[in-house]
Structures are given as C-alpha cells and as structure tokens.
XYZ file of C-alpha atoms in Angstrom:
345
model
C 88.102 105.549 100.795
C 91.771 106.357 101.032
C 93.021 108.804 98.465
C 95.796 107.589 96.176
C 98.693 109.838 95.204
C 100.673 108.830 92.142
C 104.284 109.420 91.278
C 105.325 107.119 88.473
C 109.020 107.436 87.751
C 111.766 105.564 85.947
C 113.096 103.611 88.898
C 115.453 100.951 90.146
C 116.520 99.473 93.504
C 114.083 98.294 96.162
C 114.841 100.908 98.850
C 115.650 104.105 96.978
C 114.714 104.943 93.407
C 117.602 105.533 90.992
C 117.934 105.575 87.231
C 118.774 102.575 85.088
C 118.866 102.235 81.332
C 117.640 98.656 80.917
C 114.513 97.493 79.079
C 113.157 95.634 82.098
C 109.412 95.810 82.690
C 107.810 95.614 86.098
C 104.715 96.492 88.120
C 104.542 100.062 89.436
C 102.218 100.303 92.441
C 101.285 103.364 94.465
C 98.859 103.955 97.297
C 98.341 105.436 100.743
C 96.290 103.174 103.002
C 94.987 103.905 106.476
C 94.083 101.530 109.296
C 90.896 103.506 110.031
C 89.455 102.610 106.626
C 88.004 99.309 105.493
C 88.135 100.146 101.772
C 91.557 100.673 100.186
C 92.934 101.431 96.728
C 96.257 100.709 95.059
C 97.050 102.133 91.619
C 98.980 99.926 89.214
C 100.562 100.156 85.784
C 103.204 98.188 83.905
C 106.309 100.339 83.571
C 109.991 100.479 82.831
C 112.943 102.795 82.384
C 111.789 104.054 78.983
C 108.563 105.795 77.967
C 107.846 102.994 75.499
C 107.893 100.471 78.364
C 104.711 101.784 80.001
C 101.779 99.499 79.260
C 98.219 99.099 80.470
C 97.799 96.054 82.709
C 95.301 93.679 81.126
C 94.609 91.344 84.060
C 95.696 91.367 87.676
C 95.028 89.868 91.068
C 95.693 91.584 94.402
C 95.754 89.685 97.691
C 96.068 91.250 101.146
C 97.359 89.293 104.141
C 97.277 90.512 107.757
C 99.609 88.719 110.186
C 99.933 85.921 107.647
C 96.175 85.374 107.219
C 94.146 86.250 104.079
C 92.264 89.506 104.710
C 90.948 90.631 101.350
C 91.691 91.086 97.681
C 90.388 91.802 94.212
C 90.938 90.985 90.549
C 89.079 94.061 89.302
C 90.840 96.898 87.457
C 89.239 100.359 87.377
C 90.720 102.875 84.938
C 91.952 105.926 86.853
C 94.413 107.968 84.771
C 96.925 107.836 81.943
C 100.712 107.991 81.649
C 102.240 108.271 78.201
C 100.326 105.655 76.168
C 99.255 103.473 79.106
C 96.247 103.483 81.401
C 96.734 103.516 85.168
C 94.240 101.297 86.981
C 92.990 101.245 90.562
C 92.570 97.995 92.440
C 90.017 98.579 95.181
C 89.685 96.029 97.965
C 88.253 95.574 101.443
C 90.502 94.670 104.372
C 90.769 95.384 108.080
C 94.076 95.881 109.849
C 95.053 97.523 113.117
C 98.096 99.338 114.529
C 100.915 96.857 115.045
C 99.677 94.408 112.389
C 101.976 93.066 109.694
C 100.394 93.672 106.285
C 101.523 92.019 103.048
C 100.039 92.866 99.651
C 100.787 90.621 96.670
C 100.066 91.727 93.109
C 100.202 89.399 90.104
C 99.687 91.125 86.760
C 100.332 89.964 83.200
C 102.916 87.399 84.319
C 104.690 89.822 86.694
C 104.763 89.622 90.481
C 105.316 92.274 93.163
C 104.689 92.467 96.892
C 104.655 95.020 99.676
C 105.278 94.388 103.365
C 104.514 97.065 105.948
C 103.943 97.255 109.697
C 100.951 99.400 110.617
C 102.247 102.274 112.812
C 100.801 103.199 116.182
C 98.648 106.362 116.173
C 99.284 109.488 118.215
C 96.277 111.222 119.757
C 94.745 114.592 118.985
C 94.115 115.537 122.614
C 92.033 118.673 122.018
C 91.042 121.325 119.476
C 90.317 124.898 120.564
C 88.518 127.307 118.242
C 88.224 131.076 117.895
C 87.182 133.737 115.411
C 90.110 136.010 114.538
C 90.715 138.955 112.225
C 93.425 139.018 109.607
C 94.228 141.047 106.521
C 93.453 139.342 103.216
C 95.368 139.595 99.941
C 93.369 142.711 98.997
C 94.404 144.483 102.193
C 90.997 144.230 103.878
C 90.320 142.767 107.302
C 88.336 139.533 107.311
C 87.121 137.077 109.913
C 88.624 133.587 109.777
C 88.145 130.452 111.836
C 91.154 129.452 113.928
C 91.689 125.887 115.099
C 94.403 125.122 117.636
C 95.155 121.404 117.333
C 96.909 119.876 120.355
C 98.790 116.621 119.692
C 100.811 114.347 121.972
C 103.956 112.682 120.666
C 104.555 108.950 120.955
C 107.508 108.702 123.385
C 110.825 106.985 122.842
C 110.971 107.088 119.027
C 111.283 109.391 116.041
C 107.793 110.100 114.721
C 106.364 111.356 111.440
C 102.922 112.899 111.096
C 100.446 114.491 108.701
C 97.646 116.872 109.717
C 94.401 116.759 107.726
C 90.908 118.236 108.027
C 87.568 117.320 106.524
C 84.204 119.105 106.427
C 80.926 117.217 106.645
C 77.642 119.102 106.551
C 74.077 119.266 105.313
C 71.427 121.905 104.721
C 67.687 121.289 105.282
C 64.719 123.579 104.856
C 63.947 125.217 108.210
C 60.934 127.331 107.224
C 59.208 128.957 104.274
C 57.948 132.537 104.283
C 55.744 132.416 101.206
C 51.983 132.509 100.676
C 52.097 129.674 98.131
C 54.708 126.944 98.799
C 54.079 125.265 95.449
C 57.420 124.676 93.704
C 59.397 124.967 96.950
C 61.011 122.032 98.769
C 59.212 120.915 101.917
C 60.225 121.874 105.454
C 62.792 119.343 106.681
C 63.865 118.370 103.151
C 67.589 118.217 102.486
C 68.688 120.700 99.827
C 72.455 120.383 100.106
C 75.302 118.355 101.550
C 79.079 118.443 101.726
C 81.844 115.939 102.465
C 85.248 117.221 101.382
C 88.776 117.875 102.560
C 89.650 121.346 103.856
C 92.667 123.241 102.526
C 93.593 125.097 105.688
C 96.133 127.911 106.108
C 99.264 126.801 107.984
C 101.244 130.041 107.512
C 101.069 130.985 111.219
C 102.420 127.634 112.430
C 106.240 127.208 112.340
C 106.023 123.431 112.864
C 104.126 123.172 109.563
C 105.375 126.189 107.612
C 108.988 127.385 107.542
C 107.835 130.914 106.532
C 110.438 131.156 103.776
C 108.892 132.941 100.797
C 111.305 131.937 98.027
C 109.390 133.032 94.939
C 105.988 134.239 96.123
C 104.285 132.387 93.265
C 102.134 129.932 95.219
C 104.460 126.989 94.529
C 106.723 127.339 97.535
C 108.131 124.068 98.860
C 108.436 125.520 102.373
C 104.676 126.128 102.519
C 104.340 122.354 103.094
C 101.086 121.792 101.208
C 100.775 118.217 102.512
C 101.094 119.433 106.137
C 103.598 116.750 107.096
C 105.884 117.237 110.087
C 108.142 115.451 112.534
C 108.342 115.544 116.330
C 111.757 117.251 116.247
C 110.453 120.377 118.038
C 108.359 118.584 120.685
C 109.822 115.088 121.038
C 108.258 113.080 123.906
C 106.012 116.041 124.643
C 103.023 117.846 123.169
C 102.431 120.613 120.666
C 99.628 122.993 119.683
C 99.339 123.564 115.925
C 97.672 126.838 114.918
C 95.663 126.706 111.674
C 93.236 129.063 109.923
C 90.201 128.229 107.778
C 88.253 130.611 105.547
C 84.487 130.739 106.032
C 84.057 129.894 102.342
C 85.750 126.544 103.011
C 83.111 125.818 105.662
C 80.034 126.380 103.502
C 77.551 123.778 102.271
C 76.438 124.129 98.621
C 72.672 124.036 98.103
C 70.533 123.136 95.100
C 67.668 125.536 95.873
C 67.589 128.924 97.548
C 65.282 131.937 97.620
C 66.569 134.790 99.820
C 63.827 136.161 102.043
C 61.548 133.232 101.266
C 63.375 130.024 102.117
C 65.396 129.667 105.306
C 67.652 126.673 105.773
C 69.370 125.087 108.767
C 73.025 124.345 108.038
C 74.688 121.710 110.246
C 78.450 121.142 109.986
C 81.342 119.393 111.660
C 85.092 119.473 111.097
C 86.997 116.210 111.428
C 90.600 116.937 112.425
C 92.870 113.957 111.684
C 96.447 113.184 112.642
C 98.048 110.444 110.533
C 101.098 108.616 111.905
C 103.453 107.121 109.322
C 106.934 105.692 109.001
C 109.959 107.622 107.769
C 109.795 106.317 104.187
C 106.163 107.381 103.847
C 107.090 110.837 105.143
C 110.040 111.099 102.724
C 107.856 110.059 99.783
C 105.349 112.846 100.470
C 108.140 115.353 101.080
C 109.828 114.448 97.788
C 106.513 114.819 95.968
C 105.875 118.329 97.242
C 109.449 119.361 96.470
C 109.099 118.221 92.861
C 105.786 120.096 92.613
C 107.419 123.314 93.836
C 109.340 126.062 92.098
C 112.579 124.915 93.731
C 112.740 121.749 91.628
C 112.551 123.854 88.443
C 115.152 126.414 89.497
C 118.028 124.688 91.245
C 120.269 121.967 89.849
C 119.398 118.898 91.902
C 120.104 115.240 91.435
C 117.234 112.828 90.864
C 114.996 112.730 93.962
C 115.712 109.681 96.183
C 112.126 108.402 96.261
C 111.676 105.480 98.664
C 110.340 102.269 97.140
C 108.832 99.393 99.133
C 107.484 97.339 96.217
C 109.603 94.200 95.972
C 109.787 92.851 92.455
C 108.420 96.157 91.166
C 108.637 99.859 91.869
C 106.591 102.506 93.675
C 105.397 103.042 97.204
C 102.357 101.737 99.075
C 102.311 103.353 102.508
C 100.137 102.563 105.511
C 99.305 105.094 108.207
C 97.210 105.127 111.372
C 94.853 108.006 112.012
C 93.363 109.549 115.124
C 90.344 111.831 114.683
C 88.883 114.688 116.691
C 85.416 116.004 115.767
C 84.588 119.698 116.089
C 80.837 120.334 115.874
C 79.983 123.821 114.633
C 76.813 125.494 115.788
C 73.847 125.265 113.445
C 73.207 128.305 111.268
C 69.736 129.344 110.125
C 70.088 131.484 107.014
C 68.573 132.397 103.655
C 72.037 132.845 102.135
C 72.587 130.300 99.400
C 76.058 131.597 98.565
C 77.731 130.265 101.717
C 78.701 133.677 103.087
C 77.162 132.937 106.482
C 79.420 133.140 109.497
C 79.820 130.681 112.327
C-alpha cells in the first residue's frame, strides 16, 4: 500500500499555499499514490486557517474516476493520527490506473466537497544495478564492509523530469538444519522463523546527484542530505546516470523469532527491490518543501512561508500520483546460526 505523508498547514489558493485569516473550513487531503499499486490511501481532515477550525470528519465518501469512468471508492474512515483536537482519517480504496491516464478523485465530507485531477506520469526505467562489497570508515573510525549498489537510470527524453529513488528489502529465514540430539522444543527443518518486508534507508553521501555534500550543521538534520532521495534530470538530461548508494549489512538482516547458536542453522533468503518513481514538478516541490521544513535550515534562517503546491480544488493539500519502475536484486542465500543479523553477504 502506498505510504501517505502528511503536511497539514493553514492554506489558501489552489496552486500555491499562502496564509489567510478567514474562518473558512474546508477538506484537507494528502496522499502519494502510485500506478504500480492497486490499493491507495488518502488522508483527510476538516481544517481551516485557525487551530480551532480543525475538526474530525464524521462521514465521507471518496470516488475515483479513471479517464472519466468510475474506478473505485470508499466511504470508510480509518483513524490515522491527530492534529490539534481533530483526528486525521485515512480513506483506503482500490483502483487501477496506468501511465498516461487521467485520474480524478472526488471527496464529499460533512457537507464539503473537494476534488483532485492528475495525469499519471510516464515511468523511466532502471536499466541495471551493479553491486559490490566496499570498505569505508564508520563514525567510530573503524573500517567496515558495506554493500554498494550502483543504480543506472535512463532519462525520459524531451522534457524536464523529476524522480525519487527508493529501496525495499524482502526476506525470510527458514530452519536449514538442527545439530542437537533431542529436537524437542525446536522448530522443524523447513519451518519459517523470520521474515522482513521494509524500506531501506540507504546512504547517498557519495552520490552528488542525490547529496549536495554541504554539511551545514552536522546534526543529522541537514536539508542538503536529501533524505527523500528526490532529484531532477538536470545533470543527465536526455541521457543516463549511475547513482552510487551504500547500504549497511544491518539494514539487510532478517529478524528471527528463534535462534540457538551452534544448534540451529537457518537459511536466509533476501532480495532488494530498487524503485525509481517518476512524478510531476509539483509533487517534487511538495517533497522538497517537506524536507526543508524538517531540517535545521528552516529553524535558523528567516524564510517566508514555504510555497507548498496544492492540487485539491475546493480544499487544500496535495494528492500526488507517481509511476514506478522496479529492478530486483537477488542476494545469495546465507546459511548461518547468527540470530543477530551480523552475517555478511
């Protein structure tokens, strides 16, 4: 299911968010949808320009149309978070849309109406991923082995493009063999004792397309570190680019529920799914504004209110749609008795 990122701000204007002092109430909707998924989520709340205007939505209906035809919808509200004294709800729905489709989402909630219209962007391919084991010095000054992935992408020609690089680990651990005289109390050979399906926070510090290498404060909240790994094709327009990334071995481990070193040996199978999401300029700007406001720069320098894009007509917020291309890297199986995930590749 597509993850939903929330930024709920006092807003006005349909294209760029600005401040307004009125008592108007409206639907705030946020979500990041992807054409590769069939299950989507949009977060909604009733909001306004004052803290007292935020209210929990009591009833709502969401309808999704693809190229003018009904494609899915829901009237279910699932509590997700809170803002001030209101509850933010998720509206989860099934719908299929493809690159090039025109998608319209209509939301009716507590007598208010809002809609979003977006064209699904065309994806750009991940053409290859090369891997290597490299040495680097860690924060304690010691040399450690890390997993390097070189991601080669090809730009869509003839247009300005906006991308986001993501990675996901999927893996499982099963009992390979037991070296005990009495197996009573142990899981059986072939039984699954652990699994993993999670995003990978990879290191982009060696890649200038992703990381500007400007250490402003050195406090881990540096805007130029680009924690969302978004980028444009400015440095390789109409061409190709290889993005160098590093992953710690601890981020490639599979947690297990049962382990006995020297007695139970498990087979750990893993794969890394490298994804390149293509998005429009407003979607890119929204993510970039979010990571700036989360950084130390927004707390230090005098800046005007961030110009957040808004594509919710009749309301506020941003519901973006991206298209993703995936490349699967299968890691070799590891047979180990190490239940702490310190095994190498």
